Amino acid sequence: MPLKPLLPQPTVLSEEIIYDSPWLKVRRVDNLFPSGLRRAFCLKDEPDVVVCLPVTDDGRFVLLEEYRHGPRRRLFELPAGMVDAGEDAQVAAARETLEETGYAGEVRHLVTTWISAYSNARKHIFVMTGARRVQDPQPEPHELMRVALATREELEEVVRSGQLSDLDAALLCLRHLHGGW
């Protein structure tokens, strides 16, 4: 029998947008809990995202090395990006992978999860098999990135080192590809 949520939800007393940009809105939400406690939370309204681990026919993984402004460092990542309004997540995964890496292949959905407990966005995780380079990458002008091909051992080392931003997706994809899911 599947687990079912049983906790009561707080009552929303008020909401106010305190930051608004094309990529992110931040709402201040004032909640009343069943205990009588009143507490405000800042929550992110943002679009859904896709993340995809491409693997070539010879077993190499297509990663990105990208400069990330939050940690102010270069990190390894899986191809990823926002789902456009009205766009199917699988189409978005193929599009983002092609734009960022120049690779195309068969895209398969594995799971959809939440980005975080303080966001309404979902993360759609995909694996791409038969990945082959079909064009040059098309990064945005503000993106500092390069394509990096990795063996399974190299990807696992990047995961262990903490230098991969899409850890959850990478682990799930590896488990799927190697018979664990």
PDB file of C-alpha atoms in Angstrom:
ATOM      1  CA  MET A   1       0.000   0.000   0.000  1.00  0.00           C
ATOM      2  CA  PRO A   2       1.466   3.420  -0.947  1.00  0.00           C
ATOM      3  CA  LEU A   3       2.262   6.053   1.638  1.00  0.00           C
ATOM      4  CA  LYS A   4      -0.358   8.787   1.901  1.00  0.00           C
ATOM      5  CA  PRO A   5       0.084  12.281   3.354  1.00  0.00           C
ATOM      6  CA  LEU A   6      -1.832  12.667   6.613  1.00  0.00           C
ATOM      7  CA  LEU A   7      -0.679  15.992   8.071  1.00  0.00           C
ATOM      8  CA  PRO A   8      -3.057  18.947   8.159  1.00  0.00           C
ATOM      9  CA  GLN A   9      -2.129  21.936   6.024  1.00  0.00           C
ATOM     10  CA  PRO A  10      -1.720  25.464   7.367  1.00  0.00           C
ATOM     11  CA  THR A  11      -4.273  28.113   6.437  1.00  0.00           C
ATOM     12  CA  VAL A  12      -2.974  30.813   4.085  1.00  0.00           C
ATOM     13  CA  LEU A  13      -3.870  34.194   5.584  1.00  0.00           C
ATOM     14  CA  SER A  14      -2.287  36.436   2.959  1.00  0.00           C
ATOM     15  CA  GLU A  15       0.109  36.457   0.010  1.00  0.00           C
ATOM     16  CA  GLU A  16       2.186  39.246  -1.490  1.00  0.00           C
ATOM     17  CA  ILE A  17       4.655  39.262  -4.405  1.00  0.00           C
ATOM     18  CA  ILE A  18       7.844  40.856  -3.073  1.00  0.00           C
ATOM     19  CA  TYR A  19      10.094  40.250  -6.109  1.00  0.00           C
ATOM     20  CA  ASP A  20       9.200  39.851  -9.764  1.00  0.00           C
ATOM     21  CA  SER A  21      11.440  39.072 -12.763  1.00  0.00           C
ATOM     22  CA  PRO A  22      10.947  37.130 -16.010  1.00  0.00           C
ATOM     23  CA  TRP A  23      12.491  34.016 -14.387  1.00  0.00           C
ATOM     24  CA  LEU A  24      11.405  34.201 -10.784  1.00  0.00           C
ATOM     25  CA  LYS A  25       8.746  35.626  -8.518  1.00  0.00           C
ATOM     26  CA  VAL A  26       9.089  35.556  -4.759  1.00  0.00           C
ATOM     27  CA  ARG A  27       5.919  35.517  -2.677  1.00  0.00           C
ATOM     28  CA  ARG A  28       5.646  36.221   1.020  1.00  0.00           C
ATOM     29  CA  VAL A  29       2.959  33.872   2.329  1.00  0.00           C
ATOM     30  CA  ASP A  30       1.545  34.343   5.825  1.00  0.00           C
ATOM     31  CA  ASN A  31       0.311  31.031   7.269  1.00  0.00           C
ATOM     32  CA  LEU A  32      -1.708  30.029  10.309  1.00  0.00           C
ATOM     33  CA  PHE A  33      -0.789  26.591  11.635  1.00  0.00           C
ATOM     34  CA  PRO A  34      -3.173  24.228  13.450  1.00  0.00           C
ATOM     35  CA  SER A  35      -1.193  24.967  16.657  1.00  0.00           C
ATOM     36  CA  GLY A  36      -2.177  28.650  16.390  1.00  0.00           C
ATOM     37  CA  LEU A  37       1.319  29.725  15.300  1.00  0.00           C
ATOM     38  CA  ARG A  38       1.387  32.397  12.606  1.00  0.00           C
ATOM     39  CA  ARG A  39       4.473  32.412  10.376  1.00  0.00           C
ATOM     40  CA  ALA A  40       5.510  33.944   7.058  1.00  0.00           C
ATOM     41  CA  PHE A  41       7.487  32.099   4.385  1.00  0.00           C
ATOM     42  CA  CYS A  42       9.165  33.402   1.241  1.00  0.00           C
ATOM     43  CA  LEU A  43       8.341  31.055  -1.617  1.00  0.00           C
ATOM     44  CA  LYS A  44       9.594  30.966  -5.201  1.00  0.00           C
ATOM     45  CA  ASP A  45       7.264  30.904  -8.203  1.00  0.00           C
ATOM     46  CA  GLU A  46       9.330  29.684 -11.121  1.00  0.00           C
ATOM     47  CA  PRO A  47       8.855  27.652 -14.282  1.00  0.00           C
ATOM     48  CA  ASP A  48       9.306  23.899 -14.411  1.00  0.00           C
ATOM     49  CA  VAL A  49      12.712  22.660 -15.524  1.00  0.00           C
ATOM     50  CA  VAL A  50      14.066  19.639 -17.345  1.00  0.00           C
ATOM     51  CA  VAL A  51      17.376  17.877 -16.831  1.00  0.00           C
ATOM     52  CA  CYS A  52      18.717  15.165 -19.120  1.00  0.00           C
ATOM     53  CA  LEU A  53      21.716  12.835 -18.999  1.00  0.00           C
ATOM     54  CA  PRO A  54      22.785  11.981 -22.555  1.00  0.00           C
ATOM     55  CA  VAL A  55      24.785   8.796 -23.092  1.00  0.00           C
ATOM     56  CA  THR A  56      26.488   7.952 -26.378  1.00  0.00           C
ATOM     57  CA  ASP A  57      26.445   4.512 -27.994  1.00  0.00           C
ATOM     58  CA  ASP A  58      30.014   3.954 -26.760  1.00  0.00           C
ATOM     59  CA  GLY A  59      28.937   4.616 -23.150  1.00  0.00           C
ATOM     60  CA  ARG A  60      30.259   8.154 -22.654  1.00  0.00           C
ATOM     61  CA  PHE A  61      28.184  10.724 -20.800  1.00  0.00           C
ATOM     62  CA  VAL A  62      27.636  14.206 -22.227  1.00  0.00           C
ATOM     63  CA  LEU A  63      28.139  16.768 -19.454  1.00  0.00           C
ATOM     64  CA  LEU A  64      28.578  20.505 -19.320  1.00  0.00           C
ATOM     65  CA  GLU A  65      31.195  22.453 -17.451  1.00  0.00           C
ATOM     66  CA  GLU A  66      29.581  25.806 -16.692  1.00  0.00           C
ATOM     67  CA  TYR A  67      30.434  28.851 -14.619  1.00  0.00           C
ATOM     68  CA  ARG A  68      27.716  29.335 -11.989  1.00  0.00           C
ATOM     69  CA  HIS A  69      27.269  32.723 -10.380  1.00  0.00           C
ATOM     70  CA  GLY A  70      25.751  31.513  -7.078  1.00  0.00           C
ATOM     71  CA  PRO A  71      28.772  29.505  -5.924  1.00  0.00           C
ATOM     72  CA  ARG A  72      31.096  31.646  -8.104  1.00  0.00           C
ATOM     73  CA  ARG A  73      32.781  28.618  -9.613  1.00  0.00           C
ATOM     74  CA  ARG A  74      32.767  26.205 -12.503  1.00  0.00           C
ATOM     75  CA  LEU A  75      30.566  23.172 -11.934  1.00  0.00           C
ATOM     76  CA  PHE A  76      29.763  20.118 -13.980  1.00  0.00           C
ATOM     77  CA  GLU A  77      26.113  19.792 -14.908  1.00  0.00           C
ATOM     78  CA  LEU A  78      23.703  17.782 -16.953  1.00  0.00           C
ATOM     79  CA  PRO A  79      22.041  19.627 -19.828  1.00  0.00           C
ATOM     80  CA  ALA A  80      19.012  21.404 -18.364  1.00  0.00           C
ATOM     81  CA  GLY A  81      16.732  24.372 -18.704  1.00  0.00           C
ATOM     82  CA  MET A  82      13.272  25.836 -18.351  1.00  0.00           C
ATOM     83  CA  VAL A  83      10.136  24.372 -19.860  1.00  0.00           C
ATOM     84  CA  ASP A  84       8.554  27.059 -22.025  1.00  0.00           C
ATOM     85  CA  ALA A  85       4.874  27.889 -21.429  1.00  0.00           C
ATOM     86  CA  GLY A  86       2.741  25.217 -23.092  1.00  0.00           C
ATOM     87  CA  GLU A  87       5.770  23.077 -24.002  1.00  0.00           C
ATOM     88  CA  ASP A  88       5.867  19.343 -23.332  1.00  0.00           C
ATOM     89  CA  ALA A  89       8.641  18.460 -20.853  1.00  0.00           C
ATOM     90  CA  GLN A  90      10.086  15.741 -23.119  1.00  0.00           C
ATOM     91  CA  VAL A  91      10.275  18.196 -26.026  1.00  0.00           C
ATOM     92  CA  ALA A  92      11.969  20.706 -23.698  1.00  0.00           C
ATOM     93  CA  ALA A  93      14.535  18.095 -22.593  1.00  0.00           C
ATOM     94  CA  ALA A  94      15.461  17.297 -26.197  1.00  0.00           C
ATOM     95  CA  ARG A  95      15.573  21.025 -27.096  1.00  0.00           C
ATOM     96  CA  GLU A  96      17.736  22.042 -24.131  1.00  0.00           C
ATOM     97  CA  THR A  97      20.137  19.134 -24.700  1.00  0.00           C
ATOM     98  CA  LEU A  98      20.487  20.024 -28.379  1.00  0.00           C
ATOM     99  CA  GLU A  99      20.957  23.757 -27.692  1.00  0.00           C
ATOM    100  CA  GLU A 100      23.499  23.294 -24.903  1.00  0.00           C
ATOM    101  CA  THR A 101      25.489  20.328 -26.211  1.00  0.00           C
ATOM    102  CA  GLY A 102      24.662  19.835 -29.883  1.00  0.00           C
ATOM    103  CA  TYR A 103      23.609  16.228 -29.123  1.00  0.00           C
ATOM    104  CA  ALA A 104      20.357  14.485 -30.039  1.00  0.00           C
ATOM    105  CA  GLY A 105      19.024  11.010 -29.303  1.00  0.00           C
ATOM    106  CA  GLU A 106      16.140   9.066 -27.790  1.00  0.00           C
ATOM    107  CA  VAL A 107      14.784  10.891 -24.731  1.00  0.00           C
ATOM    108  CA  ARG A 108      13.063   8.897 -21.985  1.00  0.00           C
ATOM    109  CA  HIS A 109      11.289  10.332 -18.936  1.00  0.00           C
ATOM    110  CA  LEU A 110      12.305   8.802 -15.610  1.00  0.00           C
ATOM    111  CA  VAL A 111      10.598  10.838 -12.902  1.00  0.00           C
ATOM    112  CA  THR A 112       9.247  14.256 -11.987  1.00  0.00           C
ATOM    113  CA  THR A 113      10.043  15.746  -8.592  1.00  0.00           C
ATOM    114  CA  TRP A 114      10.008  19.108  -6.814  1.00  0.00           C
ATOM    115  CA  ILE A 115      12.940  21.508  -7.199  1.00  0.00           C
ATOM    116  CA  SER A 116      12.796  22.355  -3.503  1.00  0.00           C
ATOM    117  CA  ALA A 117      10.352  22.620  -0.613  1.00  0.00           C
ATOM    118  CA  TYR A 118      10.168  26.394  -1.125  1.00  0.00           C
ATOM    119  CA  SER A 119       9.339  26.418  -4.848  1.00  0.00           C
ATOM    120  CA  ASN A 120       6.300  25.487  -6.906  1.00  0.00           C
ATOM    121  CA  ALA A 121       8.491  24.309  -9.816  1.00  0.00           C
ATOM    122  CA  ARG A 122       8.843  20.701 -10.855  1.00  0.00           C
ATOM    123  CA  LYS A 123      12.029  19.054 -12.137  1.00  0.00           C
ATOM    124  CA  HIS A 124      11.468  16.556 -14.959  1.00  0.00           C
ATOM    125  CA  ILE A 125      14.364  14.093 -15.170  1.00  0.00           C
ATOM    126  CA  PHE A 126      15.224  12.369 -18.456  1.00  0.00           C
ATOM    127  CA  VAL A 127      17.894  10.094 -19.863  1.00  0.00           C
ATOM    128  CA  MET A 128      18.942  10.256 -23.523  1.00  0.00           C
ATOM    129  CA  THR A 129      20.308   7.129 -25.158  1.00  0.00           C
ATOM    130  CA  GLY A 130      22.006   6.912 -28.544  1.00  0.00           C
ATOM    131  CA  ALA A 131      23.226  10.483 -28.094  1.00  0.00           C
ATOM    132  CA  ARG A 132      25.138  11.733 -31.119  1.00  0.00           C
ATOM    133  CA  ARG A 133      26.480  15.139 -31.999  1.00  0.00           C
ATOM    134  CA  VAL A 134      24.360  16.667 -34.758  1.00  0.00           C
ATOM    135  CA  GLN A 135      25.259  20.367 -34.480  1.00  0.00           C
ATOM    136  CA  ASP A 136      27.446  22.828 -32.631  1.00  0.00           C
ATOM    137  CA  PRO A 137      26.198  23.879 -29.184  1.00  0.00           C
ATOM    138  CA  GLN A 138      24.160  27.114 -29.158  1.00  0.00           C
ATOM    139  CA  PRO A 139      24.786  28.694 -25.731  1.00  0.00           C
ATOM    140  CA  GLU A 140      23.196  31.999 -24.754  1.00  0.00           C
ATOM    141  CA  PRO A 141      25.629  34.956 -24.793  1.00  0.00           C
ATOM    142  CA  HIS A 142      25.706  35.057 -20.974  1.00  0.00           C
ATOM    143  CA  GLU A 143      26.491  31.329 -20.610  1.00  0.00           C
ATOM    144  CA  LEU A 144      30.113  30.313 -20.016  1.00  0.00           C
ATOM    145  CA  MET A 145      30.087  26.598 -20.792  1.00  0.00           C
ATOM    146  CA  ARG A 146      31.764  23.758 -22.626  1.00  0.00           C
ATOM    147  CA  VAL A 147      30.741  20.208 -23.475  1.00  0.00           C
ATOM    148  CA  ALA A 148      32.674  17.497 -21.614  1.00  0.00           C
ATOM    149  CA  LEU A 149      32.459  13.798 -22.450  1.00  0.00           C
ATOM    150  CA  ALA A 150      32.965  11.519 -19.454  1.00  0.00           C
ATOM    151  CA  THR A 151      33.331   7.807 -18.853  1.00  0.00           C
ATOM    152  CA  ARG A 152      31.171   6.225 -16.163  1.00  0.00           C
ATOM    153  CA  GLU A 153      34.155   6.281 -13.787  1.00  0.00           C
ATOM    154  CA  GLU A 154      34.776   9.986 -14.493  1.00  0.00           C
ATOM    155  CA  LEU A 155      31.098  10.834 -13.946  1.00  0.00           C
ATOM    156  CA  GLU A 156      31.056   8.882 -10.688  1.00  0.00           C
ATOM    157  CA  GLU A 157      34.158  10.782  -9.527  1.00  0.00           C
ATOM    158  CA  VAL A 158      32.520  14.127 -10.361  1.00  0.00           C
ATOM    159  CA  VAL A 159      29.480  13.000  -8.343  1.00  0.00           C
ATOM    160  CA  ARG A 160      31.661  11.995  -5.357  1.00  0.00           C
ATOM    161  CA  SER A 161      33.646  15.240  -5.524  1.00  0.00           C
ATOM    162  CA  GLY A 162      30.564  17.415  -5.051  1.00  0.00           C
ATOM    163  CA  GLN A 163      31.252  19.272  -8.308  1.00  0.00           C
ATOM    164  CA  LEU A 164      28.012  18.215 -10.029  1.00  0.00           C
ATOM    165  CA  SER A 165      24.998  20.460  -9.565  1.00  0.00           C
ATOM    166  CA  ASP A 166      22.411  17.918 -10.743  1.00  0.00           C
ATOM    167  CA  LEU A 167      23.309  15.198  -8.276  1.00  0.00           C
ATOM    168  CA  ASP A 168      19.807  13.769  -7.831  1.00  0.00           C
ATOM    169  CA  ALA A 169      19.230  13.480 -11.576  1.00  0.00           C
ATOM    170  CA  ALA A 170      22.663  11.991 -12.272  1.00  0.00           C
ATOM    171  CA  LEU A 171      22.298   9.323  -9.587  1.00  0.00           C
ATOM    172  CA  LEU A 172      18.812   8.384 -10.772  1.00  0.00           C
ATOM    173  CA  CYS A 173      19.946   8.189 -14.405  1.00  0.00           C
ATOM    174  CA  LEU A 174      22.985   6.070 -13.522  1.00  0.00           C
ATOM    175  CA  ARG A 175      20.807   3.721 -11.500  1.00  0.00           C
ATOM    176  CA  HIS A 176      18.350   3.443 -14.379  1.00  0.00           C
ATOM    177  CA  LEU A 177      21.055   2.836 -16.989  1.00  0.00           C
ATOM    178  CA  HIS A 178      22.765   0.155 -14.937  1.00  0.00           C
ATOM    179  CA  GLY A 179      19.711  -1.939 -14.132  1.00  0.00           C
ATOM    180  CA  GLY A 180      18.758  -0.546 -10.740  1.00  0.00           C
ATOM    181  CA  TRP A 181      15.409   1.033 -11.592  1.00  0.00           C
TER     182      TRP A 181
END
